């Protein structure tokens, strides 16, 4: 399960700011002339420092921009562990948290393209009796509602008992194996925020429960676990060698960065190893390079037929979730994608991921030619999300607008 958006921590660690070594096309080496080179030399370093400040001053940050004329641009701040001087690895693995939703939505849309399901199918059609009681009605919620967050279903992460386990008893629950169906049962034990009305105004509220159900439906329609579907249909298809779906395995592949929080008794708690994020809303592990490849392939038409990619990009306004709007004040939401405006005109696509000690911010230009991913791991308290989103949003905007100005993205 994804972790809640707020927690307390007082852990310190050393940090450093470097660019990739000679021999790699980056800001530190001779690159293409014009705005792209200027971005690499000056703005990327400055933007990464701004992300660090927004994260509280002691977060570890890794950023990569792909689609530039001279090869990828990369920069990093921080150390691999709190007690070492070893810098953040360039190819560090991390849990992408809710960025997993874009992977899951892609699989569901592939199944729709193959006529194995329809976006207009109801939850009750695929999962009879699963969404019922306490005002919940699966016969009024479609697959499309799940993917675009218009179901109104209660977010299971907000359940008080789950919140208590995550906030106050993380260490005792880090190897949690609760299956998706049981977490859905927790959600439908609460009344929904609203029930979709056909023909009425579209209401929106972010709920991780939607993607548990989407994964369960994909399993029935696709004849395999959501994990196998993502592996076969996305990871293997694109050759993403550093992307995986570990399931209940709590370990991260090497290399990786350690993330820390503070336990209720004040001791530093390494939260790197856990199995809490093992479901279709949060269970993918990846790298900045692989996420750039994934989002560029998606926007470039390599994963979905034109009709399904068009459906994925059909967005709605966010209406009933003030917290989401406060944290991400701009943009609309499609099927597992956010659409965010660019300062230079046009827009880009993204889906953030916030988990235990990790924050992931990938983005891709509308044409798929340029992508950027920022990975943040905490060494103190989880960052203030509005501040972090402003800083990462500025980095993304600069990177993608620089690409447009040079004709490379």
PDB file of C-alpha atoms in Angstrom, residues 39-316:
ATOM      1  CA  UNK A  39      20.065  24.080 -19.272  1.00  0.00           C
ATOM      2  CA  UNK A  40      22.585  21.338 -18.659  1.00  0.00           C
ATOM      3  CA  UNK A  41      25.302  23.617 -17.389  1.00  0.00           C
ATOM      4  CA  UNK A  42      23.351  25.982 -15.216  1.00  0.00           C
ATOM      5  CA  UNK A  43      19.659  25.368 -14.704  1.00  0.00           C
ATOM      6  CA  UNK A  44      19.745  21.659 -13.917  1.00  0.00           C
ATOM      7  CA  UNK A  45      22.231  22.200 -11.094  1.00  0.00           C
ATOM      8  CA  UNK A  46      20.257  25.142  -9.752  1.00  0.00           C
ATOM      9  CA  UNK A  47      16.937  23.307 -10.069  1.00  0.00           C
ATOM     10  CA  UNK A  48      18.258  20.251  -8.276  1.00  0.00           C
ATOM     11  CA  UNK A  49      19.483  22.414  -5.407  1.00  0.00           C
ATOM     12  CA  UNK A  50      16.018  24.001  -5.259  1.00  0.00           C
ATOM     13  CA  UNK A  51      14.424  20.549  -5.033  1.00  0.00           C
ATOM     14  CA  UNK A  52      16.748  19.723  -2.156  1.00  0.00           C
ATOM     15  CA  UNK A  53      15.782  22.904  -0.317  1.00  0.00           C
ATOM     16  CA  UNK A  54      12.095  22.205  -0.903  1.00  0.00           C
ATOM     17  CA  UNK A  55      12.627  18.728   0.527  1.00  0.00           C
ATOM     18  CA  UNK A  56      13.906  20.113   3.788  1.00  0.00           C
ATOM     19  CA  UNK A  57      17.584  20.448   2.931  1.00  0.00           C
ATOM     20  CA  UNK A  58      18.701  16.870   3.472  1.00  0.00           C
ATOM     21  CA  UNK A  59      16.872  14.779   0.893  1.00  0.00           C
ATOM     22  CA  UNK A  60      18.740  12.781  -1.725  1.00  0.00           C
ATOM     23  CA  UNK A  61      17.819  13.711  -5.284  1.00  0.00           C
ATOM     24  CA  UNK A  62      18.575  12.082  -8.631  1.00  0.00           C
ATOM     25  CA  UNK A  63      17.415  13.592 -11.926  1.00  0.00           C
ATOM     26  CA  UNK A  64      17.708  12.469 -15.535  1.00  0.00           C
ATOM     27  CA  UNK A  65      16.610  14.150 -18.762  1.00  0.00           C
ATOM     28  CA  UNK A  66      16.337  12.046 -21.930  1.00  0.00           C
ATOM     29  CA  UNK A  67      15.742  13.185 -25.482  1.00  0.00           C
ATOM     30  CA  UNK A  68      18.448  15.842 -25.607  1.00  0.00           C
ATOM     31  CA  UNK A  69      20.642  16.171 -28.685  1.00  0.00           C
ATOM     32  CA  UNK A  70      23.850  15.320 -26.822  1.00  0.00           C
ATOM     33  CA  UNK A  71      22.562  12.364 -24.823  1.00  0.00           C
ATOM     34  CA  UNK A  72      21.016  12.192 -21.355  1.00  0.00           C
ATOM     35  CA  UNK A  73      21.565  14.906 -18.775  1.00  0.00           C
ATOM     36  CA  UNK A  74      21.933  13.698 -15.181  1.00  0.00           C
ATOM     37  CA  UNK A  75      22.587  15.271 -11.810  1.00  0.00           C
ATOM     38  CA  UNK A  76      22.502  14.053  -8.221  1.00  0.00           C
ATOM     39  CA  UNK A  77      22.574  15.267  -4.641  1.00  0.00           C
ATOM     40  CA  UNK A  78      23.178  13.114  -1.596  1.00  0.00           C
ATOM     41  CA  UNK A  79      24.620   9.865  -0.341  1.00  0.00           C
ATOM     42  CA  UNK A  80      23.632   6.241  -0.648  1.00  0.00           C
ATOM     43  CA  UNK A  81      23.176   5.758   3.107  1.00  0.00           C
ATOM     44  CA  UNK A  82      23.032   8.114   6.065  1.00  0.00           C
ATOM     45  CA  UNK A  83      26.394   6.945   7.390  1.00  0.00           C
ATOM     46  CA  UNK A  84      28.502   6.916   4.228  1.00  0.00           C
ATOM     47  CA  UNK A  85      30.059   9.385   1.839  1.00  0.00           C
ATOM     48  CA  UNK A  86      29.234   7.222  -1.198  1.00  0.00           C
ATOM     49  CA  UNK A  87      27.109   9.331  -3.551  1.00  0.00           C
ATOM     50  CA  UNK A  88      23.688   8.400  -4.827  1.00  0.00           C
ATOM     51  CA  UNK A  89      24.215   5.805  -7.602  1.00  0.00           C
ATOM     52  CA  UNK A  90      23.372   7.034 -11.084  1.00  0.00           C
ATOM     53  CA  UNK A  91      21.257   3.928 -11.738  1.00  0.00           C
ATOM     54  CA  UNK A  92      19.661   3.702  -8.286  1.00  0.00           C
ATOM     55  CA  UNK A  93      16.503   1.592  -8.017  1.00  0.00           C
ATOM     56  CA  UNK A  94      13.542   3.001  -6.106  1.00  0.00           C
ATOM     57  CA  UNK A  95       9.877   2.270  -5.477  1.00  0.00           C
ATOM     58  CA  UNK A  96       7.881   4.415  -7.872  1.00  0.00           C
ATOM     59  CA  UNK A  97       4.799   4.271  -5.607  1.00  0.00           C
ATOM     60  CA  UNK A  98       1.733   5.753  -7.343  1.00  0.00           C
ATOM     61  CA  UNK A  99       3.550   6.159 -10.648  1.00  0.00           C
ATOM     62  CA  UNK A 100       2.611   2.454 -10.811  1.00  0.00           C
ATOM     63  CA  UNK A 101      -0.889   3.641 -11.693  1.00  0.00           C
ATOM     64  CA  UNK A 102       0.272   4.633 -15.173  1.00  0.00           C
ATOM     65  CA  UNK A 103       1.629   1.109 -15.708  1.00  0.00           C
ATOM     66  CA  UNK A 104      -1.653  -0.423 -14.522  1.00  0.00           C
ATOM     67  CA  UNK A 105      -3.759   1.932 -16.650  1.00  0.00           C
ATOM     68  CA  UNK A 106      -1.647   1.067 -19.693  1.00  0.00           C
ATOM     69  CA  UNK A 107      -2.315  -2.645 -19.217  1.00  0.00           C
ATOM     70  CA  UNK A 108      -6.061  -2.069 -18.785  1.00  0.00           C
ATOM     71  CA  UNK A 109      -6.150   0.033 -21.959  1.00  0.00           C
ATOM     72  CA  UNK A 110      -4.255  -2.668 -23.852  1.00  0.00           C
ATOM     73  CA  UNK A 111      -6.905  -5.168 -22.755  1.00  0.00           C
ATOM     74  CA  UNK A 112      -9.609  -2.729 -23.903  1.00  0.00           C
ATOM     75  CA  UNK A 113      -7.911  -2.447 -27.310  1.00  0.00           C
ATOM     76  CA  UNK A 114      -8.011  -6.242 -27.548  1.00  0.00           C
ATOM     77  CA  UNK A 115     -11.746  -6.274 -26.660  1.00  0.00           C
ATOM     78  CA  UNK A 116     -11.083  -8.300 -23.523  1.00  0.00           C
ATOM     79  CA  UNK A 117     -12.876  -5.620 -21.537  1.00  0.00           C
ATOM     80  CA  UNK A 118     -14.595  -2.306 -22.116  1.00  0.00           C
ATOM     81  CA  UNK A 119     -13.973   0.927 -20.294  1.00  0.00           C
ATOM     82  CA  UNK A 120     -17.762   1.131 -19.965  1.00  0.00           C
ATOM     83  CA  UNK A 121     -17.952  -2.208 -18.136  1.00  0.00           C
ATOM     84  CA  UNK A 122     -19.052  -1.843 -14.547  1.00  0.00           C
ATOM     85  CA  UNK A 123     -17.141  -3.018 -11.524  1.00  0.00           C
ATOM     86  CA  UNK A 124     -20.126  -5.202 -10.650  1.00  0.00           C
ATOM     87  CA  UNK A 125     -19.851  -6.937 -14.027  1.00  0.00           C
ATOM     88  CA  UNK A 126     -16.287  -8.088 -13.332  1.00  0.00           C
ATOM     89  CA  UNK A 127     -16.319  -8.238  -9.544  1.00  0.00           C
ATOM     90  CA  UNK A 128     -19.902  -8.976  -8.455  1.00  0.00           C
ATOM     91  CA  UNK A 129     -20.598  -8.157  -4.825  1.00  0.00           C
ATOM     92  CA  UNK A 130     -17.148  -6.688  -4.175  1.00  0.00           C
ATOM     93  CA  UNK A 131     -18.232  -3.030  -4.128  1.00  0.00           C
ATOM     94  CA  UNK A 132     -21.473  -3.038  -2.171  1.00  0.00           C
ATOM     95  CA  UNK A 133     -22.830  -1.838   1.154  1.00  0.00           C
ATOM     96  CA  UNK A 134     -22.465   1.423   3.080  1.00  0.00           C
ATOM     97  CA  UNK A 135     -23.784   3.294   0.041  1.00  0.00           C
ATOM     98  CA  UNK A 136     -21.239   1.785  -2.365  1.00  0.00           C
ATOM     99  CA  UNK A 137     -22.626   0.518  -5.669  1.00  0.00           C
ATOM    100  CA  UNK A 138     -20.317  -1.244  -8.104  1.00  0.00           C
ATOM    101  CA  UNK A 139     -23.048  -1.287 -10.759  1.00  0.00           C
ATOM    102  CA  UNK A 140     -22.710   2.504 -11.083  1.00  0.00           C
ATOM    103  CA  UNK A 141     -18.908   2.590 -11.348  1.00  0.00           C
ATOM    104  CA  UNK A 142     -17.181   1.847 -14.654  1.00  0.00           C
ATOM    105  CA  UNK A 143     -13.644   0.789 -15.443  1.00  0.00           C
ATOM    106  CA  UNK A 144     -13.149   4.292 -16.838  1.00  0.00           C
ATOM    107  CA  UNK A 145     -14.228   5.730 -13.490  1.00  0.00           C
ATOM    108  CA  UNK A 146     -11.569   3.665 -11.753  1.00  0.00           C
ATOM    109  CA  UNK A 147      -8.764   4.774 -14.056  1.00  0.00           C
ATOM    110  CA  UNK A 148      -9.646   8.474 -14.045  1.00  0.00           C
ATOM    111  CA  UNK A 149     -10.478   8.662 -10.308  1.00  0.00           C
ATOM    112  CA  UNK A 150     -14.174   9.476 -10.751  1.00  0.00           C
ATOM    113  CA  UNK A 151     -15.630   6.573  -8.752  1.00  0.00           C
ATOM    114  CA  UNK A 152     -16.042   8.428  -5.459  1.00  0.00           C
ATOM    115  CA  UNK A 153     -14.792   5.386  -3.542  1.00  0.00           C
ATOM    116  CA  UNK A 154     -13.167   5.871  -0.156  1.00  0.00           C
ATOM    117  CA  UNK A 155      -9.367   5.748  -0.248  1.00  0.00           C
ATOM    118  CA  UNK A 156      -8.324   2.750   1.831  1.00  0.00           C
ATOM    119  CA  UNK A 157      -5.098   4.531   2.833  1.00  0.00           C
ATOM    120  CA  UNK A 158      -7.230   7.009   4.803  1.00  0.00           C
ATOM    121  CA  UNK A 159      -8.710   4.280   7.017  1.00  0.00           C
ATOM    122  CA  UNK A 160      -7.833   5.174  10.645  1.00  0.00           C
ATOM    123  CA  UNK A 161      -6.424   1.738  11.453  1.00  0.00           C
ATOM    124  CA  UNK A 162      -4.223   1.747   8.369  1.00  0.00           C
ATOM    125  CA  UNK A 163      -3.122   5.287   9.153  1.00  0.00           C
ATOM    126  CA  UNK A 164      -2.174   4.220  12.685  1.00  0.00           C
ATOM    127  CA  UNK A 165      -0.132   1.283  11.393  1.00  0.00           C
ATOM    128  CA  UNK A 166       1.706   3.470   8.900  1.00  0.00           C
ATOM    129  CA  UNK A 167       2.272   6.488  11.118  1.00  0.00           C
ATOM    130  CA  UNK A 168       2.891   4.901  14.487  1.00  0.00           C
ATOM    131  CA  UNK A 169       3.752   1.245  13.878  1.00  0.00           C
ATOM    132  CA  UNK A 170       5.607   1.180  10.572  1.00  0.00           C
ATOM    133  CA  UNK A 171       8.382  -1.082  11.793  1.00  0.00           C
ATOM    134  CA  UNK A 172       5.964  -3.723  13.076  1.00  0.00           C
ATOM    135  CA  UNK A 173       3.996  -3.657   9.809  1.00  0.00           C
ATOM    136  CA  UNK A 174       6.739  -3.205   7.213  1.00  0.00           C
ATOM    137  CA  UNK A 175       6.296  -6.794   5.941  1.00  0.00           C
ATOM    138  CA  UNK A 176       2.543  -6.445   5.477  1.00  0.00           C
ATOM    139  CA  UNK A 177       1.045  -8.915   2.987  1.00  0.00           C
ATOM    140  CA  UNK A 178      -2.588  -7.791   2.988  1.00  0.00           C
ATOM    141  CA  UNK A 179      -4.032  -8.688  -0.455  1.00  0.00           C
ATOM    142  CA  UNK A 180      -5.789  -6.151  -2.645  1.00  0.00           C
ATOM    143  CA  UNK A 181      -9.245  -7.671  -2.073  1.00  0.00           C
ATOM    144  CA  UNK A 182      -8.894  -7.233   1.685  1.00  0.00           C
ATOM    145  CA  UNK A 183      -7.847  -3.600   1.254  1.00  0.00           C
ATOM    146  CA  UNK A 184     -10.866  -3.010  -1.004  1.00  0.00           C
ATOM    147  CA  UNK A 185     -13.037  -4.500   1.738  1.00  0.00           C
ATOM    148  CA  UNK A 186     -11.600  -1.926   4.139  1.00  0.00           C
ATOM    149  CA  UNK A 187     -12.489   0.853   1.683  1.00  0.00           C
ATOM    150  CA  UNK A 188     -16.073  -0.254   1.075  1.00  0.00           C
ATOM    151  CA  UNK A 189     -16.578  -0.487   4.824  1.00  0.00           C
ATOM    152  CA  UNK A 190     -16.741   3.309   4.561  1.00  0.00           C
ATOM    153  CA  UNK A 191     -19.381   5.336   2.702  1.00  0.00           C
ATOM    154  CA  UNK A 192     -18.203   6.715  -0.641  1.00  0.00           C
ATOM    155  CA  UNK A 193     -17.498  10.397  -1.103  1.00  0.00           C
ATOM    156  CA  UNK A 194     -20.001  10.304  -3.956  1.00  0.00           C
ATOM    157  CA  UNK A 195     -21.551   7.827  -6.409  1.00  0.00           C
ATOM    158  CA  UNK A 196     -21.135   8.549 -10.138  1.00  0.00           C
ATOM    159  CA  UNK A 197     -24.271   9.749 -11.874  1.00  0.00           C
ATOM    160  CA  UNK A 198     -24.593   8.865 -15.520  1.00  0.00           C
ATOM    161  CA  UNK A 199     -25.374  11.988 -17.497  1.00  0.00           C
ATOM    162  CA  UNK A 200     -24.568  14.221 -14.558  1.00  0.00           C
ATOM    163  CA  UNK A 201     -21.561  16.361 -13.796  1.00  0.00           C
ATOM    164  CA  UNK A 202     -18.304  14.396 -13.513  1.00  0.00           C
ATOM    165  CA  UNK A 203     -16.941  14.500  -9.974  1.00  0.00           C
ATOM    166  CA  UNK A 204     -13.330  13.622  -9.135  1.00  0.00           C
ATOM    167  CA  UNK A 205     -11.444  12.538  -6.025  1.00  0.00           C
ATOM    168  CA  UNK A 206      -8.163  10.656  -5.791  1.00  0.00           C
ATOM    169  CA  UNK A 207      -8.468   7.160  -4.314  1.00  0.00           C
ATOM    170  CA  UNK A 208      -5.896   4.374  -4.311  1.00  0.00           C
ATOM    171  CA  UNK A 209      -8.812   1.939  -4.019  1.00  0.00           C
ATOM    172  CA  UNK A 210      -9.629   2.573  -7.689  1.00  0.00           C
ATOM    173  CA  UNK A 211      -6.382   1.003  -8.830  1.00  0.00           C
ATOM    174  CA  UNK A 212      -6.707  -2.027  -6.596  1.00  0.00           C
ATOM    175  CA  UNK A 213      -9.998  -2.711  -8.367  1.00  0.00           C
ATOM    176  CA  UNK A 214      -8.515  -1.930 -11.790  1.00  0.00           C
ATOM    177  CA  UNK A 215      -5.770  -4.461 -11.114  1.00  0.00           C
ATOM    178  CA  UNK A 216      -8.290  -7.081 -10.001  1.00  0.00           C
ATOM    179  CA  UNK A 217     -10.348  -6.547 -13.172  1.00  0.00           C
ATOM    180  CA  UNK A 218      -7.230  -6.708 -15.347  1.00  0.00           C
ATOM    181  CA  UNK A 219      -6.384 -10.061 -13.773  1.00  0.00           C
ATOM    182  CA  UNK A 220      -9.800 -11.486 -14.694  1.00  0.00           C
ATOM    183  CA  UNK A 221      -9.788 -10.066 -18.207  1.00  0.00           C
ATOM    184  CA  UNK A 222      -6.119 -10.804 -18.886  1.00  0.00           C
ATOM    185  CA  UNK A 223      -5.938 -14.256 -17.339  1.00  0.00           C
ATOM    186  CA  UNK A 224      -2.856 -13.519 -15.234  1.00  0.00           C
ATOM    187  CA  UNK A 225      -1.868 -11.573 -12.143  1.00  0.00           C
ATOM    188  CA  UNK A 226      -1.529  -7.808 -12.582  1.00  0.00           C
ATOM    189  CA  UNK A 227       2.160  -8.278 -11.827  1.00  0.00           C
ATOM    190  CA  UNK A 228       2.591 -10.739 -14.718  1.00  0.00           C
ATOM    191  CA  UNK A 229       0.558  -8.497 -17.014  1.00  0.00           C
ATOM    192  CA  UNK A 230       2.775  -5.479 -16.305  1.00  0.00           C
ATOM    193  CA  UNK A 231       5.925  -7.559 -16.680  1.00  0.00           C
ATOM    194  CA  UNK A 232       4.887  -9.119 -19.975  1.00  0.00           C
ATOM    195  CA  UNK A 233       3.034  -6.217 -21.587  1.00  0.00           C
ATOM    196  CA  UNK A 234       5.207  -3.300 -20.508  1.00  0.00           C
ATOM    197  CA  UNK A 235       8.509  -4.250 -18.897  1.00  0.00           C
ATOM    198  CA  UNK A 236       9.495  -7.063 -21.251  1.00  0.00           C
ATOM    199  CA  UNK A 237       8.056  -5.332 -24.289  1.00  0.00           C
ATOM    200  CA  UNK A 238      10.224  -2.262 -23.735  1.00  0.00           C
ATOM    201  CA  UNK A 239      13.251  -4.131 -22.437  1.00  0.00           C
ATOM    202  CA  UNK A 240      13.210  -2.294 -19.102  1.00  0.00           C
ATOM    203  CA  UNK A 241      16.000  -4.256 -17.460  1.00  0.00           C
ATOM    204  CA  UNK A 242      15.964  -2.186 -14.271  1.00  0.00           C
ATOM    205  CA  UNK A 243      12.195  -2.221 -13.740  1.00  0.00           C
ATOM    206  CA  UNK A 244      10.457  -4.936 -11.751  1.00  0.00           C
ATOM    207  CA  UNK A 245       7.353  -5.784  -9.747  1.00  0.00           C
ATOM    208  CA  UNK A 246       8.769  -7.407  -6.599  1.00  0.00           C
ATOM    209  CA  UNK A 247       5.426  -8.291  -5.041  1.00  0.00           C
ATOM    210  CA  UNK A 248       5.939  -9.345  -1.437  1.00  0.00           C
ATOM    211  CA  UNK A 249       9.732  -9.346  -1.696  1.00  0.00           C
ATOM    212  CA  UNK A 250      10.704  -6.449   0.610  1.00  0.00           C
ATOM    213  CA  UNK A 251      14.173  -5.927  -0.857  1.00  0.00           C
ATOM    214  CA  UNK A 252      15.251  -3.439  -3.509  1.00  0.00           C
ATOM    215  CA  UNK A 253      17.657  -4.449  -6.283  1.00  0.00           C
ATOM    216  CA  UNK A 254      21.163  -3.050  -6.056  1.00  0.00           C
ATOM    217  CA  UNK A 255      22.156  -0.328  -6.379  1.00  0.00           C
ATOM    218  CA  UNK A 256      19.662   1.691  -4.370  1.00  0.00           C
ATOM    219  CA  UNK A 257      19.470   4.572  -1.914  1.00  0.00           C
ATOM    220  CA  UNK A 258      18.342   4.112   1.683  1.00  0.00           C
ATOM    221  CA  UNK A 259      15.366   6.114   2.904  1.00  0.00           C
ATOM    222  CA  UNK A 260      14.812   7.082   6.529  1.00  0.00           C
ATOM    223  CA  UNK A 261      12.024   8.220   8.816  1.00  0.00           C
ATOM    224  CA  UNK A 262      11.879   8.624  12.568  1.00  0.00           C
ATOM    225  CA  UNK A 263      10.156   6.086  14.800  1.00  0.00           C
ATOM    226  CA  UNK A 264       7.754   7.273  17.519  1.00  0.00           C
ATOM    227  CA  UNK A 265      10.528   6.757  20.091  1.00  0.00           C
ATOM    228  CA  UNK A 266      12.803   9.155  18.199  1.00  0.00           C
ATOM    229  CA  UNK A 267      15.247   6.624  16.741  1.00  0.00           C
ATOM    230  CA  UNK A 268      16.237   6.744  13.111  1.00  0.00           C
ATOM    231  CA  UNK A 269      14.295   4.172  11.124  1.00  0.00           C
ATOM    232  CA  UNK A 270      15.548   2.804   7.817  1.00  0.00           C
ATOM    233  CA  UNK A 271      12.339   2.307   5.782  1.00  0.00           C
ATOM    234  CA  UNK A 272      14.041   1.068   2.613  1.00  0.00           C
ATOM    235  CA  UNK A 273      13.064  -2.565   3.086  1.00  0.00           C
ATOM    236  CA  UNK A 274       9.329  -3.269   3.235  1.00  0.00           C
ATOM    237  CA  UNK A 275       6.505  -4.967   1.349  1.00  0.00           C
ATOM    238  CA  UNK A 276       3.762  -2.398   2.001  1.00  0.00           C
ATOM    239  CA  UNK A 277       3.696  -1.310  -1.647  1.00  0.00           C
ATOM    240  CA  UNK A 278       2.886  -4.579  -3.391  1.00  0.00           C
ATOM    241  CA  UNK A 279      -0.414  -3.884  -5.135  1.00  0.00           C
ATOM    242  CA  UNK A 280      -1.512  -2.430  -8.489  1.00  0.00           C
ATOM    243  CA  UNK A 281      -1.619   1.105  -7.130  1.00  0.00           C
ATOM    244  CA  UNK A 282       2.011   1.219  -5.983  1.00  0.00           C
ATOM    245  CA  UNK A 283       4.081  -1.929  -6.565  1.00  0.00           C
ATOM    246  CA  UNK A 284       6.573  -1.105  -9.355  1.00  0.00           C
ATOM    247  CA  UNK A 285      10.327  -0.574  -8.785  1.00  0.00           C
ATOM    248  CA  UNK A 286      12.326   1.283 -11.435  1.00  0.00           C
ATOM    249  CA  UNK A 287      15.086   3.794 -12.229  1.00  0.00           C
ATOM    250  CA  UNK A 288      15.141   7.278 -13.712  1.00  0.00           C
ATOM    251  CA  UNK A 289      16.367   5.904 -17.055  1.00  0.00           C
ATOM    252  CA  UNK A 290      13.668   3.242 -17.295  1.00  0.00           C
ATOM    253  CA  UNK A 291      10.879   5.643 -16.299  1.00  0.00           C
ATOM    254  CA  UNK A 292      11.992   8.050 -19.010  1.00  0.00           C
ATOM    255  CA  UNK A 293      11.937   5.159 -21.489  1.00  0.00           C
ATOM    256  CA  UNK A 294       8.480   4.057 -20.341  1.00  0.00           C
ATOM    257  CA  UNK A 295       6.878   7.492 -20.570  1.00  0.00           C
ATOM    258  CA  UNK A 296       8.509   8.269 -23.919  1.00  0.00           C
ATOM    259  CA  UNK A 297       7.273   4.941 -25.303  1.00  0.00           C
ATOM    260  CA  UNK A 298       3.778   5.622 -23.998  1.00  0.00           C
ATOM    261  CA  UNK A 299       3.567   9.128 -25.456  1.00  0.00           C
ATOM    262  CA  UNK A 300       5.275   7.964 -28.643  1.00  0.00           C
ATOM    263  CA  UNK A 301       2.609   5.362 -29.406  1.00  0.00           C
ATOM    264  CA  UNK A 302       4.685   2.245 -28.703  1.00  0.00           C
ATOM    265  CA  UNK A 303       2.437   0.820 -25.976  1.00  0.00           C
ATOM    266  CA  UNK A 304      -1.113   1.746 -26.987  1.00  0.00           C
ATOM    267  CA  UNK A 305      -3.049   2.048 -30.245  1.00  0.00           C
ATOM    268  CA  UNK A 306      -4.006   5.611 -31.159  1.00  0.00           C
ATOM    269  CA  UNK A 307      -7.590   5.263 -29.901  1.00  0.00           C
ATOM    270  CA  UNK A 308      -6.531   4.082 -26.448  1.00  0.00           C
ATOM    271  CA  UNK A 309      -3.744   6.671 -26.143  1.00  0.00           C
ATOM    272  CA  UNK A 310      -6.334   9.309 -27.037  1.00  0.00           C
ATOM    273  CA  UNK A 311      -8.664   7.911 -24.354  1.00  0.00           C
ATOM    274  CA  UNK A 312      -5.875   7.961 -21.790  1.00  0.00           C
ATOM    275  CA  UNK A 313      -5.254  11.653 -22.472  1.00  0.00           C
ATOM    276  CA  UNK A 314      -8.925  12.649 -22.150  1.00  0.00           C
ATOM    277  CA  UNK A 315      -8.838  14.475 -18.836  1.00  0.00           C
ATOM    278  CA  UNK A 316     -11.360  15.759 -16.319  1.00  0.00           C
TER     279      UNK A 316
END
